[in-house]
Structures are given as structure tokens and as C-alpha cells.
């Protein structure tokens, strides 16, 4: 049983990354463009350049999109995790200690989910893996061309 689960791990991780990235990008799109209920469910948008909301929304849209695609996953997840840690401690935590009390559940969950992706990478289905494979194939081909000639 454990062997089968271990062999499916990259695929489960890839699906996890896709779902987390999509949900995060949706938060950014809602705040920036007023879609999917808009900012705070009001149908509105966040004014461009306002601190910290607009910048958080840009990080959510771009970071979520990159994580969704599995492109630069570790770096995008690191920035996204930091953004959510900031959101939790500066916006939510002053209201109450526990996420259930202060409305910071989503921030806490996204923070830890992205931190996990920093350490695990993109898993299956990511562009990172595809690009790494192509780069290593090119390097192997180049190394084969430069084989030393025996004297």
C-alpha cells in the first residue's frame, strides 16, 4: 500500500499545486478586476496602488498563476507564502489570537500551503519539470558532441 501511495506522490502534489494556485489567483482576480464577487464579496475592486491590498492582489494573481502553471514554483510560492504571513500577522492577528476568531483562516492556510510548495517543488504536471527535462537533454547532447578524442 505504501509503495503505491509513494509512486503517486508527484501526481498528488501536482494536483495540490494546481488547486492552491488556482484558488489564490482567483482571489487576486476578484480584487483587481471585480470578478467572482469582487473585493470582499462586494463586487468592487481595490484602487490601484493602495497599500497593502492592491499589492497583495497582484501577488495573488501573478503568484497564483505561476504556481498553477508550475513555472518558477518555489520562488512564486515563497513570495506568496510571505505575503500571506504578512496578511495574517498585520491584518488579522491584531483582531484576535485564533484564525477562527480573526477571519484569518484563508491567510494561514495559504501561507502554510505555499511554504510546503517551497520545499517540495511543483510535482507532476508543472512547466518547471518540463523545462528542467529539456535543459538536461540539451546538456547531455552537448556533452556527447564534446567527447574527447583518444590520442
Short mmCIF file of C-alpha atoms in Angstrom, two decimals, residues 21-41 43-46 53-65 68:
data_model
loop_
_atom_site.label_atom_id
_atom_site.label_comp_id
_atom_site.label_asym_id
_atom_site.label_seq_id
_atom_site.Cartn_x
_atom_site.Cartn_y
_atom_site.Cartn_z
CA UNK A 21 -2.56 28.18 -7.35
CA UNK A 22 -5.99 28.47 -8.98
CA UNK A 23 -7.72 29.45 -5.74
CA UNK A 24 -5.02 32.03 -4.96
CA UNK A 25 -5.16 33.52 -8.47
CA UNK A 26 -8.96 33.77 -8.16
CA UNK A 27 -8.55 35.89 -5.02
CA UNK A 28 -6.26 38.25 -6.91
CA UNK A 29 -8.55 38.42 -9.95
CA UNK A 30 -11.55 39.17 -7.72
CA UNK A 31 -9.75 42.05 -6.01
CA UNK A 32 -8.21 43.53 -9.15
CA UNK A 33 -11.00 43.04 -11.69
CA UNK A 34 -14.16 42.70 -9.62
CA UNK A 35 -14.91 39.20 -10.97
CA UNK A 36 -16.08 36.23 -8.88
CA UNK A 37 -17.79 38.51 -6.36
CA UNK A 38 -15.13 41.21 -6.36
CA UNK A 39 -13.09 42.52 -3.46
CA UNK A 40 -14.53 41.36 -0.13
CA UNK A 41 -17.54 39.95 -1.99
CA UNK A 43 -18.37 43.26 -6.48
CA UNK A 44 -15.90 46.14 -6.38
CA UNK A 45 -12.18 46.38 -6.96
CA UNK A 46 -9.25 47.62 -4.95
CA UNK A 53 -4.43 45.47 -0.60
CA UNK A 54 -3.58 46.21 -4.21
CA UNK A 55 -0.05 44.82 -3.93
CA UNK A 56 -1.38 41.70 -2.20
CA UNK A 57 -3.88 41.24 -5.04
CA UNK A 58 -1.11 41.49 -7.65
CA UNK A 59 0.95 38.92 -5.74
CA UNK A 60 -2.12 36.70 -5.54
CA UNK A 61 -2.85 36.91 -9.26
CA UNK A 62 0.73 36.56 -10.52
CA UNK A 63 1.96 34.19 -7.81
CA UNK A 64 -1.15 32.04 -8.06
CA UNK A 65 -0.84 31.90 -11.84
CA UNK A 68 -0.86 26.99 -11.09
#
